[in-house]
Structures are given as C-alpha cells and as structure tokens.
Amino acid sequence: MTTPTPAPLDLTPIRTTVRRALQERTRPPRNGEVREITAALRGHLQPMVREAQRRADGIERGTEAWIRWTALIMRAEDDLYRVGEAGTQAAETRINDLARTCRRLADCLDEW
C-alpha cells in the first residue's frame, strides 16, 4: 500500500503574508498585528517544513542537494520553534526572520 501524495502547497497566500511581514513601515506594527503576522507565518512554515522533509527524504543522503535541503529545514525549524524575546524590536526582528525563511523555503519548493 502506498502513501498518498499530499496536495501541492498553495504558495500564493504564503508569499502574500511574507510581503505583508516585510513591508516598509513608518512605525512599528501594533501588538495585535505582530501576533497575527507571526501566527500566520508559523502556520505557513509547518506544512512547508513537512513538504521539504518529504522531498529531502527522496534525495540520496550526503549529496549536495540533500545537504542544502537539510540545512534549510533545520533553519526553518529553528525559526519555527524559537521562543521570542519581549519588546517591539525583538518582535519585529522575529517577524522578519520568519518571513525571510518562509520566502526562501517557498522559493525552493517552487523550484523543485
């Protein structure tokens, strides 16, 4: 019995959230917006990491491609599970880190 192939990820809403997170602002985002964007980015990262891991599992271990995917997955998991510090600047940095990781992972999944 074979495992069904999961439906492809819709990268459009992910890219929309990334653009929103990385947009230039004249002032820091409000706390509610920070929580909303952070939750959305984390929600996007979880299925992307699963898909990236599924793809990496199909690559011969130790190859350059496998090393790249594994490093990207580890970075995404680090960003996903890192506990944020308190404060506006720390929250903005966290959003930027999550957004950039989402963008990179979406780009790699899209190129596959």
PDB file of N, CA and C in Angstrom:
ATOM      1  N   MET A   1       0.840  -1.172   0.000  1.00  0.00           N
ATOM      2  CA  MET A   1       0.000   0.000   0.000  1.00  0.00           C
ATOM      3  C   MET A   1       0.891   1.242   0.000  1.00  0.00           C
ATOM      4  N   THR A   2       0.633   2.175  -0.889  1.00  0.00           N
ATOM      5  CA  THR A   2       1.467   3.362  -0.985  1.00  0.00           C
ATOM      6  C   THR A   2       0.846   4.521  -0.225  1.00  0.00           C
ATOM      7  N   THR A   3       1.703   5.405   0.210  1.00  0.00           N
ATOM      8  CA  THR A   3       1.250   6.604   0.903  1.00  0.00           C
ATOM      9  C   THR A   3       0.780   7.609  -0.136  1.00  0.00           C
ATOM     10  N   PRO A   4      -0.419   8.184   0.056  1.00  0.00           N
ATOM     11  CA  PRO A   4      -0.892   9.142  -0.933  1.00  0.00           C
ATOM     12  C   PRO A   4      -0.007  10.386  -0.948  1.00  0.00           C
ATOM     13  N   THR A   5       0.167  10.933  -2.155  1.00  0.00           N
ATOM     14  CA  THR A   5       0.949  12.155  -2.302  1.00  0.00           C
ATOM     15  C   THR A   5       0.095  13.322  -1.819  1.00  0.00           C
ATOM     16  N   PRO A   6       0.628  14.140  -0.911  1.00  0.00           N
ATOM     17  CA  PRO A   6      -0.162  15.266  -0.413  1.00  0.00           C
ATOM     18  C   PRO A   6      -0.417  16.286  -1.524  1.00  0.00           C
ATOM     19  N   ALA A   7      -1.515  17.026  -1.363  1.00  0.00           N
ATOM     20  CA  ALA A   7      -1.833  18.078  -2.334  1.00  0.00           C
ATOM     21  C   ALA A   7      -0.715  19.106  -2.323  1.00  0.00           C
ATOM     22  N   PRO A   8      -0.412  19.683  -3.486  1.00  0.00           N
ATOM     23  CA  PRO A   8       0.653  20.687  -3.525  1.00  0.00           C
ATOM     24  C   PRO A   8       0.291  21.907  -2.676  1.00  0.00           C
ATOM     25  N   LEU A   9       1.307  22.499  -2.105  1.00  0.00           N
ATOM     26  CA  LEU A   9       1.105  23.702  -1.298  1.00  0.00           C
ATOM     27  C   LEU A   9       0.732  24.870  -2.193  1.00  0.00           C
ATOM     28  N   ASP A  10      -0.192  25.680  -1.732  1.00  0.00           N
ATOM     29  CA  ASP A  10      -0.532  26.914  -2.433  1.00  0.00           C
ATOM     30  C   ASP A  10       0.404  27.993  -1.902  1.00  0.00           C
ATOM     31  N   LEU A  11       1.369  28.364  -2.709  1.00  0.00           N
ATOM     32  CA  LEU A  11       2.384  29.323  -2.267  1.00  0.00           C
ATOM     33  C   LEU A  11       1.910  30.771  -2.341  1.00  0.00           C
ATOM     34  N   THR A  12       0.787  31.032  -3.004  1.00  0.00           N
ATOM     35  CA  THR A  12       0.301  32.407  -3.149  1.00  0.00           C
ATOM     36  C   THR A  12      -0.012  33.062  -1.802  1.00  0.00           C
ATOM     37  N   PRO A  13      -0.794  32.434  -0.919  1.00  0.00           N
ATOM     38  CA  PRO A  13      -1.048  33.084   0.369  1.00  0.00           C
ATOM     39  C   PRO A  13       0.213  33.209   1.231  1.00  0.00           C
ATOM     40  N   ILE A  14       1.133  32.287   1.053  1.00  0.00           N
ATOM     41  CA  ILE A  14       2.397  32.359   1.794  1.00  0.00           C
ATOM     42  C   ILE A  14       3.172  33.592   1.356  1.00  0.00           C
ATOM     43  N   ARG A  15       3.280  33.783   0.060  1.00  0.00           N
ATOM     44  CA  ARG A  15       4.005  34.943  -0.467  1.00  0.00           C
ATOM     45  C   ARG A  15       3.304  36.257  -0.090  1.00  0.00           C
ATOM     46  N   THR A  16       1.980  36.252  -0.029  1.00  0.00           N
ATOM     47  CA  THR A  16       1.231  37.444   0.388  1.00  0.00           C
ATOM     48  C   THR A  16       1.554  37.796   1.835  1.00  0.00           C
ATOM     49  N   THR A  17       1.592  36.805   2.691  1.00  0.00           N
ATOM     50  CA  THR A  17       1.923  37.045   4.099  1.00  0.00           C
ATOM     51  C   THR A  17       3.363  37.526   4.241  1.00  0.00           C
ATOM     52  N   VAL A  18       4.268  36.951   3.473  1.00  0.00           N
ATOM     53  CA  VAL A  18       5.675  37.367   3.513  1.00  0.00           C
ATOM     54  C   VAL A  18       5.804  38.836   3.109  1.00  0.00           C
ATOM     55  N   ARG A  19       5.127  39.222   2.033  1.00  0.00           N
ATOM     56  CA  ARG A  19       5.177  40.634   1.612  1.00  0.00           C
ATOM     57  C   ARG A  19       4.634  41.549   2.698  1.00  0.00           C
ATOM     58  N   ARG A  20       3.551  41.145   3.316  1.00  0.00           N
ATOM     59  CA  ARG A  20       2.973  41.946   4.402  1.00  0.00           C
ATOM     60  C   ARG A  20       3.949  42.069   5.571  1.00  0.00           C
ATOM     61  N   ALA A  21       4.597  40.984   5.905  1.00  0.00           N
ATOM     62  CA  ALA A  21       5.531  40.983   7.032  1.00  0.00           C
ATOM     63  C   ALA A  21       6.751  41.855   6.759  1.00  0.00           C
ATOM     64  N   LEU A  22       7.216  41.860   5.514  1.00  0.00           N
ATOM     65  CA  LEU A  22       8.459  42.563   5.187  1.00  0.00           C
ATOM     66  C   LEU A  22       8.237  43.976   4.637  1.00  0.00           C
ATOM     67  N   GLN A  23       7.008  44.419   4.585  1.00  0.00           N
ATOM     68  CA  GLN A  23       6.744  45.761   4.047  1.00  0.00           C
ATOM     69  C   GLN A  23       7.408  46.835   4.904  1.00  0.00           C
ATOM     70  N   GLU A  24       7.799  47.898   4.232  1.00  0.00           N
ATOM     71  CA  GLU A  24       8.384  49.035   4.938  1.00  0.00           C
ATOM     72  C   GLU A  24       7.286  49.721   5.750  1.00  0.00           C
ATOM     73  N   ARG A  25       7.617  50.050   6.974  1.00  0.00           N
ATOM     74  CA  ARG A  25       6.650  50.705   7.856  1.00  0.00           C
ATOM     75  C   ARG A  25       7.237  52.010   8.376  1.00  0.00           C
ATOM     76  N   THR A  26       6.370  52.982   8.575  1.00  0.00           N
ATOM     77  CA  THR A  26       6.827  54.246   9.148  1.00  0.00           C
ATOM     78  C   THR A  26       6.910  54.154  10.660  1.00  0.00           C
ATOM     79  N   ARG A  27       6.199  53.190  11.226  1.00  0.00           N
ATOM     80  CA  ARG A  27       6.272  52.944  12.672  1.00  0.00           C
ATOM     81  C   ARG A  27       6.110  51.442  12.913  1.00  0.00           C
ATOM     82  N   PRO A  28       6.525  50.966  14.052  1.00  0.00           N
ATOM     83  CA  PRO A  28       6.426  49.523  14.325  1.00  0.00           C
ATOM     84  C   PRO A  28       4.965  49.052  14.280  1.00  0.00           C
ATOM     85  N   PRO A  29       4.757  47.799  13.897  1.00  0.00           N
ATOM     86  CA  PRO A  29       3.388  47.268  13.869  1.00  0.00           C
ATOM     87  C   PRO A  29       2.813  47.178  15.286  1.00  0.00           C
ATOM     88  N   ARG A  30       1.510  47.253  15.374  1.00  0.00           N
ATOM     89  CA  ARG A  30       0.833  47.130  16.673  1.00  0.00           C
ATOM     90  C   ARG A  30       0.923  45.692  17.164  1.00  0.00           C
ATOM     91  N   ASN A  31       0.749  45.523  18.463  1.00  0.00           N
ATOM     92  CA  ASN A  31       0.880  44.191  19.069  1.00  0.00           C
ATOM     93  C   ASN A  31      -0.040  43.163  18.419  1.00  0.00           C
ATOM     94  N   GLY A  32      -1.277  43.548  18.148  1.00  0.00           N
ATOM     95  CA  GLY A  32      -2.212  42.619  17.520  1.00  0.00           C
ATOM     96  C   GLY A  32      -1.750  42.189  16.139  1.00  0.00           C
ATOM     97  N   GLU A  33      -1.208  43.140  15.379  1.00  0.00           N
ATOM     98  CA  GLU A  33      -0.707  42.825  14.048  1.00  0.00           C
ATOM     99  C   GLU A  33       0.521  41.924  14.133  1.00  0.00           C
ATOM    100  N   VAL A  34       1.370  42.173  15.112  1.00  0.00           N
ATOM    101  CA  VAL A  34       2.549  41.326  15.314  1.00  0.00           C
ATOM    102  C   VAL A  34       2.119  39.896  15.600  1.00  0.00           C
ATOM    103  N   ARG A  35       1.167  39.724  16.508  1.00  0.00           N
ATOM    104  CA  ARG A  35       0.688  38.372  16.833  1.00  0.00           C
ATOM    105  C   ARG A  35       0.058  37.703  15.613  1.00  0.00           C
ATOM    106  N   GLU A  36      -0.738  38.471  14.863  1.00  0.00           N
ATOM    107  CA  GLU A  36      -1.413  37.922  13.691  1.00  0.00           C
ATOM    108  C   GLU A  36      -0.415  37.482  12.614  1.00  0.00           C
ATOM    109  N   ILE A  37       0.547  38.337  12.307  1.00  0.00           N
ATOM    110  CA  ILE A  37       1.528  38.015  11.269  1.00  0.00           C
ATOM    111  C   ILE A  37       2.411  36.848  11.711  1.00  0.00           C
ATOM    112  N   THR A  38       2.837  36.879  12.963  1.00  0.00           N
ATOM    113  CA  THR A  38       3.681  35.797  13.483  1.00  0.00           C
ATOM    114  C   THR A  38       2.946  34.461  13.411  1.00  0.00           C
ATOM    115  N   ALA A  39       1.690  34.446  13.824  1.00  0.00           N
ATOM    116  CA  ALA A  39       0.907  33.205  13.779  1.00  0.00           C
ATOM    117  C   ALA A  39       0.724  32.730  12.335  1.00  0.00           C
ATOM    118  N   ALA A  40       0.478  33.657  11.421  1.00  0.00           N
ATOM    119  CA  ALA A  40       0.304  33.277  10.008  1.00  0.00           C
ATOM    120  C   ALA A  40       1.590  32.692   9.440  1.00  0.00           C
ATOM    121  N   LEU A  41       2.711  33.328   9.724  1.00  0.00           N
ATOM    122  CA  LEU A  41       3.992  32.829   9.216  1.00  0.00           C
ATOM    123  C   LEU A  41       4.313  31.452   9.786  1.00  0.00           C
ATOM    124  N   ARG A  42       4.076  31.283  11.078  1.00  0.00           N
ATOM    125  CA  ARG A  42       4.320  29.980  11.701  1.00  0.00           C
ATOM    126  C   ARG A  42       3.388  28.921  11.107  1.00  0.00           C
ATOM    127  N   GLY A  43       2.135  29.322  10.844  1.00  0.00           N
ATOM    128  CA  GLY A  43       1.180  28.401  10.226  1.00  0.00           C
ATOM    129  C   GLY A  43       1.596  27.994   8.818  1.00  0.00           C
ATOM    130  N   HIS A  44       2.235  28.904   8.102  1.00  0.00           N
ATOM    131  CA  HIS A  44       2.736  28.577   6.766  1.00  0.00           C
ATOM    132  C   HIS A  44       3.967  27.678   6.845  1.00  0.00           C
ATOM    133  N   LEU A  45       4.823  27.943   7.812  1.00  0.00           N
ATOM    134  CA  LEU A  45       6.080  27.191   7.901  1.00  0.00           C
ATOM    135  C   LEU A  45       5.859  25.716   8.192  1.00  0.00           C
ATOM    136  N   GLN A  46       4.901  25.394   9.031  1.00  0.00           N
ATOM    137  CA  GLN A  46       4.706  23.997   9.428  1.00  0.00           C
ATOM    138  C   GLN A  46       4.464  23.066   8.238  1.00  0.00           C
ATOM    139  N   PRO A  47       3.503  23.341   7.363  1.00  0.00           N
ATOM    140  CA  PRO A  47       3.332  22.426   6.221  1.00  0.00           C
ATOM    141  C   PRO A  47       4.481  22.518   5.218  1.00  0.00           C
ATOM    142  N   MET A  48       5.120  23.670   5.131  1.00  0.00           N
ATOM    143  CA  MET A  48       6.256  23.793   4.214  1.00  0.00           C
ATOM    144  C   MET A  48       7.420  22.938   4.699  1.00  0.00           C
ATOM    145  N   VAL A  49       7.657  22.903   5.992  1.00  0.00           N
ATOM    146  CA  VAL A  49       8.734  22.069   6.538  1.00  0.00           C
ATOM    147  C   VAL A  49       8.420  20.593   6.297  1.00  0.00           C
ATOM    148  N   ARG A  50       7.159  20.207   6.491  1.00  0.00           N
ATOM    149  CA  ARG A  50       6.788  18.803   6.228  1.00  0.00           C
ATOM    150  C   ARG A  50       7.037  18.441   4.767  1.00  0.00           C
ATOM    151  N   GLU A  51       6.652  19.335   3.852  1.00  0.00           N
ATOM    152  CA  GLU A  51       6.856  19.075   2.427  1.00  0.00           C
ATOM    153  C   GLU A  51       8.344  19.039   2.088  1.00  0.00           C
ATOM    154  N   ALA A  52       9.109  19.959   2.650  1.00  0.00           N
ATOM    155  CA  ALA A  52      10.549  19.978   2.397  1.00  0.00           C
ATOM    156  C   ALA A  52      11.192  18.684   2.913  1.00  0.00           C
ATOM    157  N   GLN A  53      10.750  18.220   4.072  1.00  0.00           N
ATOM    158  CA  GLN A  53      11.300  16.978   4.626  1.00  0.00           C
ATOM    159  C   GLN A  53      10.934  15.786   3.742  1.00  0.00           C
ATOM    160  N   ARG A  54       9.701  15.785   3.228  1.00  0.00           N
ATOM    161  CA  ARG A  54       9.279  14.708   2.326  1.00  0.00           C
ATOM    162  C   ARG A  54      10.172  14.677   1.092  1.00  0.00           C
ATOM    163  N   ARG A  55      10.476  15.859   0.565  1.00  0.00           N
ATOM    164  CA  ARG A  55      11.327  15.932  -0.627  1.00  0.00           C
ATOM    165  C   ARG A  55      12.769  15.537  -0.300  1.00  0.00           C
ATOM    166  N   ALA A  56      13.263  15.990   0.835  1.00  0.00           N
ATOM    167  CA  ALA A  56      14.637  15.656   1.229  1.00  0.00           C
ATOM    168  C   ALA A  56      14.787  14.154   1.452  1.00  0.00           C
ATOM    169  N   ASP A  57      13.729  13.518   1.941  1.00  0.00           N
ATOM    170  CA  ASP A  57      13.783  12.068   2.168  1.00  0.00           C
ATOM    171  C   ASP A  57      13.951  11.295   0.868  1.00  0.00           C
ATOM    172  N   GLY A  58      13.592  11.908  -0.256  1.00  0.00           N
ATOM    173  CA  GLY A  58      13.735  11.247  -1.550  1.00  0.00           C
ATOM    174  C   GLY A  58      15.071  11.499  -2.218  1.00  0.00           C
ATOM    175  N   ILE A  59      15.958  12.230  -1.544  1.00  0.00           N
ATOM    176  CA  ILE A  59      17.265  12.556  -2.108  1.00  0.00           C
ATOM    177  C   ILE A  59      18.321  11.705  -1.408  1.00  0.00           C
ATOM    178  N   GLU A  60      19.299  11.277  -2.158  1.00  0.00           N
ATOM    179  CA  GLU A  60      20.376  10.475  -1.585  1.00  0.00           C
ATOM    180  C   GLU A  60      21.095  11.265  -0.490  1.00  0.00           C
ATOM    181  N   ARG A  61      21.181  10.653   0.671  1.00  0.00           N
ATOM    182  CA  ARG A  61      21.842  11.306   1.819  1.00  0.00           C
ATOM    183  C   ARG A  61      23.292  11.623   1.499  1.00  0.00           C
ATOM    184  N   GLY A  62      23.723  12.796   1.964  1.00  0.00           N
ATOM    185  CA  GLY A  62      25.108  13.191   1.803  1.00  0.00           C
ATOM    186  C   GLY A  62      25.396  13.956   0.524  1.00  0.00           C
ATOM    187  N   THR A  63      24.443  13.974  -0.398  1.00  0.00           N
ATOM    188  CA  THR A  63      24.656  14.730  -1.630  1.00  0.00           C
ATOM    189  C   THR A  63      24.503  16.224  -1.339  1.00  0.00           C
ATOM    190  N   GLU A  64      24.987  17.030  -2.273  1.00  0.00           N
ATOM    191  CA  GLU A  64      24.890  18.476  -2.093  1.00  0.00           C
ATOM    192  C   GLU A  64      23.430  18.919  -1.975  1.00  0.00           C
ATOM    193  N   ALA A  65      22.561  18.360  -2.789  1.00  0.00           N
ATOM    194  CA  ALA A  65      21.142  18.716  -2.737  1.00  0.00           C
ATOM    195  C   ALA A  65      20.535  18.352  -1.386  1.00  0.00           C
ATOM    196  N   TRP A  66      20.864  17.171  -0.884  1.00  0.00           N
ATOM    197  CA  TRP A  66      20.345  16.740   0.423  1.00  0.00           C
ATOM    198  C   TRP A  66      20.849  17.662   1.532  1.00  0.00           C
ATOM    199  N   ILE A  67      22.116  18.033   1.474  1.00  0.00           N
ATOM    200  CA  ILE A  67      22.683  18.928   2.488  1.00  0.00           C
ATOM    201  C   ILE A  67      21.982  20.276   2.460  1.00  0.00           C
ATOM    202  N   ARG A  68      21.724  20.810   1.271  1.00  0.00           N
ATOM    203  CA  ARG A  68      21.030  22.100   1.163  1.00  0.00           C
ATOM    204  C   ARG A  68      19.621  22.027   1.740  1.00  0.00           C
ATOM    205  N   TRP A  69      18.873  20.991   1.354  1.00  0.00           N
ATOM    206  CA  TRP A  69      17.517  20.850   1.877  1.00  0.00           C
ATOM    207  C   TRP A  69      17.528  20.668   3.393  1.00  0.00           C
ATOM    208  N   THR A  70      18.445  19.861   3.889  1.00  0.00           N
ATOM    209  CA  THR A  70      18.513  19.617   5.325  1.00  0.00           C
ATOM    210  C   THR A  70      18.847  20.899   6.081  1.00  0.00           C
ATOM    211  N   ALA A  71      19.782  21.681   5.570  1.00  0.00           N
ATOM    212  CA  ALA A  71      20.131  22.954   6.213  1.00  0.00           C
ATOM    213  C   ALA A  71      18.942  23.905   6.218  1.00  0.00           C
ATOM    214  N   LEU A  72      18.223  23.962   5.126  1.00  0.00           N
ATOM    215  CA  LEU A  72      17.052  24.827   5.039  1.00  0.00           C
ATOM    216  C   LEU A  72      15.968  24.376   6.016  1.00  0.00           C
ATOM    217  N   ILE A  73      15.759  23.088   6.108  1.00  0.00           N
ATOM    218  CA  ILE A  73      14.774  22.541   7.053  1.00  0.00           C
ATOM    219  C   ILE A  73      15.168  22.864   8.482  1.00  0.00           C
ATOM    220  N   MET A  74      16.436  22.690   8.805  1.00  0.00           N
ATOM    221  CA  MET A  74      16.902  22.982  10.167  1.00  0.00           C
ATOM    222  C   MET A  74      16.728  24.465  10.495  1.00  0.00           C
ATOM    223  N   ARG A  75      17.019  25.342   9.531  1.00  0.00           N
ATOM    224  CA  ARG A  75      16.826  26.780   9.733  1.00  0.00           C
ATOM    225  C   ARG A  75      15.347  27.093   9.973  1.00  0.00           C
ATOM    226  N   ALA A  76      14.479  26.488   9.163  1.00  0.00           N
ATOM    227  CA  ALA A  76      13.045  26.719   9.304  1.00  0.00           C
ATOM    228  C   ALA A  76      12.544  26.227  10.658  1.00  0.00           C
ATOM    229  N   GLU A  77      12.991  25.052  11.071  1.00  0.00           N
ATOM    230  CA  GLU A  77      12.578  24.525  12.374  1.00  0.00           C
ATOM    231  C   GLU A  77      13.098  25.395  13.506  1.00  0.00           C
ATOM    232  N   ASP A  78      14.307  25.892  13.369  1.00  0.00           N
ATOM    233  CA  ASP A  78      14.854  26.790  14.377  1.00  0.00           C
ATOM    234  C   ASP A  78      13.998  28.050  14.492  1.00  0.00           C
ATOM    235  N   ASP A  79      13.661  28.649  13.356  1.00  0.00           N
ATOM    236  CA  ASP A  79      12.816  29.847  13.374  1.00  0.00           C
ATOM    237  C   ASP A  79      11.421  29.528  13.903  1.00  0.00           C
ATOM    238  N   LEU A  80      10.913  28.368  13.543  1.00  0.00           N
ATOM    239  CA  LEU A  80       9.567  27.981  13.942  1.00  0.00           C
ATOM    240  C   LEU A  80       9.444  27.788  15.448  1.00  0.00           C
ATOM    241  N   TYR A  81      10.434  27.180  16.060  1.00  0.00           N
ATOM    242  CA  TYR A  81      10.323  26.810  17.471  1.00  0.00           C
ATOM    243  C   TYR A  81      11.096  27.729  18.422  1.00  0.00           C
ATOM    244  N   ARG A  82      11.762  28.750  17.887  1.00  0.00           N
ATOM    245  CA  ARG A  82      12.491  29.685  18.744  1.00  0.00           C
ATOM    246  C   ARG A  82      11.506  30.494  19.580  1.00  0.00           C
ATOM    247  N   VAL A  83      11.819  30.643  20.831  1.00  0.00           N
ATOM    248  CA  VAL A  83      10.994  31.453  21.722  1.00  0.00           C
ATOM    249  C   VAL A  83      11.405  32.899  21.544  1.00  0.00           C
ATOM    250  N   GLY A  84      10.424  33.749  21.263  1.00  0.00           N
ATOM    251  CA  GLY A  84      10.701  35.162  21.026  1.00  0.00           C
ATOM    252  C   GLY A  84      10.965  35.920  22.310  1.00  0.00           C
ATOM    253  N   GLU A  85      11.750  36.946  22.181  1.00  0.00           N
ATOM    254  CA  GLU A  85      12.019  37.823  23.314  1.00  0.00           C
ATOM    255  C   GLU A  85      10.920  38.874  23.387  1.00  0.00           C
ATOM    256  N   ALA A  86      10.833  39.544  24.516  1.00  0.00           N
ATOM    257  CA  ALA A  86       9.841  40.592  24.703  1.00  0.00           C
ATOM    258  C   ALA A  86      10.339  41.890  24.072  1.00  0.00           C
ATOM    259  N   GLY A  87       9.398  42.711  23.650  1.00  0.00           N
ATOM    260  CA  GLY A  87       9.757  44.024  23.137  1.00  0.00           C
ATOM    261  C   GLY A  87       9.428  44.185  21.669  1.00  0.00           C
ATOM    262  N   THR A  88       9.203  45.419  21.285  1.00  0.00           N
ATOM    263  CA  THR A  88       8.811  45.741  19.922  1.00  0.00           C
ATOM    264  C   THR A  88       9.892  45.384  18.916  1.00  0.00           C
ATOM    265  N   GLN A  89      11.128  45.754  19.199  1.00  0.00           N
ATOM    266  CA  GLN A  89      12.230  45.486  18.271  1.00  0.00           C
ATOM    267  C   GLN A  89      12.447  43.985  18.097  1.00  0.00           C
ATOM    268  N   ALA A  90      12.371  43.242  19.190  1.00  0.00           N
ATOM    269  CA  ALA A  90      12.542  41.788  19.112  1.00  0.00           C
ATOM    270  C   ALA A  90      11.420  41.157  18.302  1.00  0.00           C
ATOM    271  N   ALA A  91      10.196  41.649  18.479  1.00  0.00           N
ATOM    272  CA  ALA A  91       9.057  41.113  17.731  1.00  0.00           C
ATOM    273  C   ALA A  91       9.208  41.402  16.242  1.00  0.00           C
ATOM    274  N   GLU A  92       9.658  42.589  15.908  1.00  0.00           N
ATOM    275  CA  GLU A  92       9.854  42.937  14.502  1.00  0.00           C
ATOM    276  C   GLU A  92      10.967  42.090  13.880  1.00  0.00           C
ATOM    277  N   THR A  93      12.026  41.855  14.624  1.00  0.00           N
ATOM    278  CA  THR A  93      13.111  41.002  14.154  1.00  0.00           C
ATOM    279  C   THR A  93      12.608  39.578  13.941  1.00  0.00           C
ATOM    280  N   ARG A  94      11.790  39.094  14.859  1.00  0.00           N
ATOM    281  CA  ARG A  94      11.229  37.737  14.754  1.00  0.00           C
ATOM    282  C   ARG A  94      10.377  37.609  13.489  1.00  0.00           C
ATOM    283  N   ILE A  95       9.523  38.604  13.246  1.00  0.00           N
ATOM    284  CA  ILE A  95       8.687  38.586  12.046  1.00  0.00           C
ATOM    285  C   ILE A  95       9.568  38.554  10.797  1.00  0.00           C
ATOM    286  N   ASN A  96      10.593  39.388  10.764  1.00  0.00           N
ATOM    287  CA  ASN A  96      11.487  39.432   9.600  1.00  0.00           C
ATOM    288  C   ASN A  96      12.182  38.095   9.385  1.00  0.00           C
ATOM    289  N   ASP A  97      12.669  37.484  10.469  1.00  0.00           N
ATOM    290  CA  ASP A  97      13.327  36.175  10.353  1.00  0.00           C
ATOM    291  C   ASP A  97      12.367  35.119   9.805  1.00  0.00           C
ATOM    292  N   LEU A  98      11.162  35.063  10.377  1.00  0.00           N
ATOM    293  CA  LEU A  98      10.172  34.089   9.914  1.00  0.00           C
ATOM    294  C   LEU A  98       9.801  34.333   8.454  1.00  0.00           C
ATOM    295  N   ALA A  99       9.607  35.592   8.097  1.00  0.00           N
ATOM    296  CA  ALA A  99       9.207  35.927   6.724  1.00  0.00           C
ATOM    297  C   ALA A  99      10.301  35.557   5.728  1.00  0.00           C
ATOM    298  N   ARG A 100      11.532  35.846   6.048  1.00  0.00           N
ATOM    299  CA  ARG A 100      12.626  35.518   5.126  1.00  0.00           C
ATOM    300  C   ARG A 100      12.789  34.005   4.975  1.00  0.00           C
ATOM    301  N   THR A 101      12.630  33.286   6.065  1.00  0.00           N
ATOM    302  CA  THR A 101      12.714  31.829   5.991  1.00  0.00           C
ATOM    303  C   THR A 101      11.551  31.276   5.167  1.00  0.00           C
ATOM    304  N   CYS A 102      10.350  31.810   5.377  1.00  0.00           N
ATOM    305  CA  CYS A 102       9.195  31.394   4.566  1.00  0.00           C
ATOM    306  C   CYS A 102       9.448  31.661   3.089  1.00  0.00           C
ATOM    307  N   ARG A 103       9.973  32.846   2.784  1.00  0.00           N
ATOM    308  CA  ARG A 103      10.226  33.202   1.388  1.00  0.00           C
ATOM    309  C   ARG A 103      11.246  32.252   0.773  1.00  0.00           C
ATOM    310  N   ARG A 104      12.322  31.986   1.471  1.00  0.00           N
ATOM    311  CA  ARG A 104      13.368  31.096   0.946  1.00  0.00           C
ATOM    312  C   ARG A 104      12.834  29.681   0.741  1.00  0.00           C
ATOM    313  N   LEU A 105      12.090  29.191   1.715  1.00  0.00           N
ATOM    314  CA  LEU A 105      11.553  27.850   1.603  1.00  0.00           C
ATOM    315  C   LEU A 105      10.512  27.773   0.485  1.00  0.00           C
ATOM    316  N   ALA A 106       9.672  28.787   0.358  1.00  0.00           N
ATOM    317  CA  ALA A 106       8.691  28.816  -0.738  1.00  0.00           C
ATOM    318  C   ALA A 106       9.405  28.830  -2.086  1.00  0.00           C
ATOM    319  N   ASP A 107      10.466  29.625  -2.204  1.00  0.00           N
ATOM    320  CA  ASP A 107      11.222  29.665  -3.454  1.00  0.00           C
ATOM    321  C   ASP A 107      11.794  28.296  -3.793  1.00  0.00           C
ATOM    322  N   CYS A 108      12.359  27.629  -2.806  1.00  0.00           N
ATOM    323  CA  CYS A 108      12.960  26.305  -3.049  1.00  0.00           C
ATOM    324  C   CYS A 108      11.886  25.268  -3.402  1.00  0.00           C
ATOM    325  N   LEU A 109      10.751  25.308  -2.712  1.00  0.00           N
ATOM    326  CA  LEU A 109       9.677  24.365  -3.016  1.00  0.00           C
ATOM    327  C   LEU A 109       9.110  24.636  -4.407  1.00  0.00           C
ATOM    328  N   ASP A 110       9.067  25.890  -4.792  1.00  0.00           N
ATOM    329  CA  ASP A 110       8.547  26.274  -6.104  1.00  0.00           C
ATOM    330  C   ASP A 110       9.489  25.830  -7.223  1.00  0.00           C
ATOM    331  N   GLU A 111      10.793  25.852  -6.962  1.00  0.00           N
ATOM    332  CA  GLU A 111      11.790  25.490  -7.986  1.00  0.00           C
ATOM    333  C   GLU A 111      11.881  23.980  -8.177  1.00  0.00           C
ATOM    334  N   TRP A 112      11.489  23.207  -7.186  1.00  0.00           N
ATOM    335  CA  TRP A 112      11.670  21.760  -7.189  1.00  0.00           C
ATOM    336  C   TRP A 112      11.085  21.139  -8.383  1.00  0.00           C
TER     337      TRP A 112
END
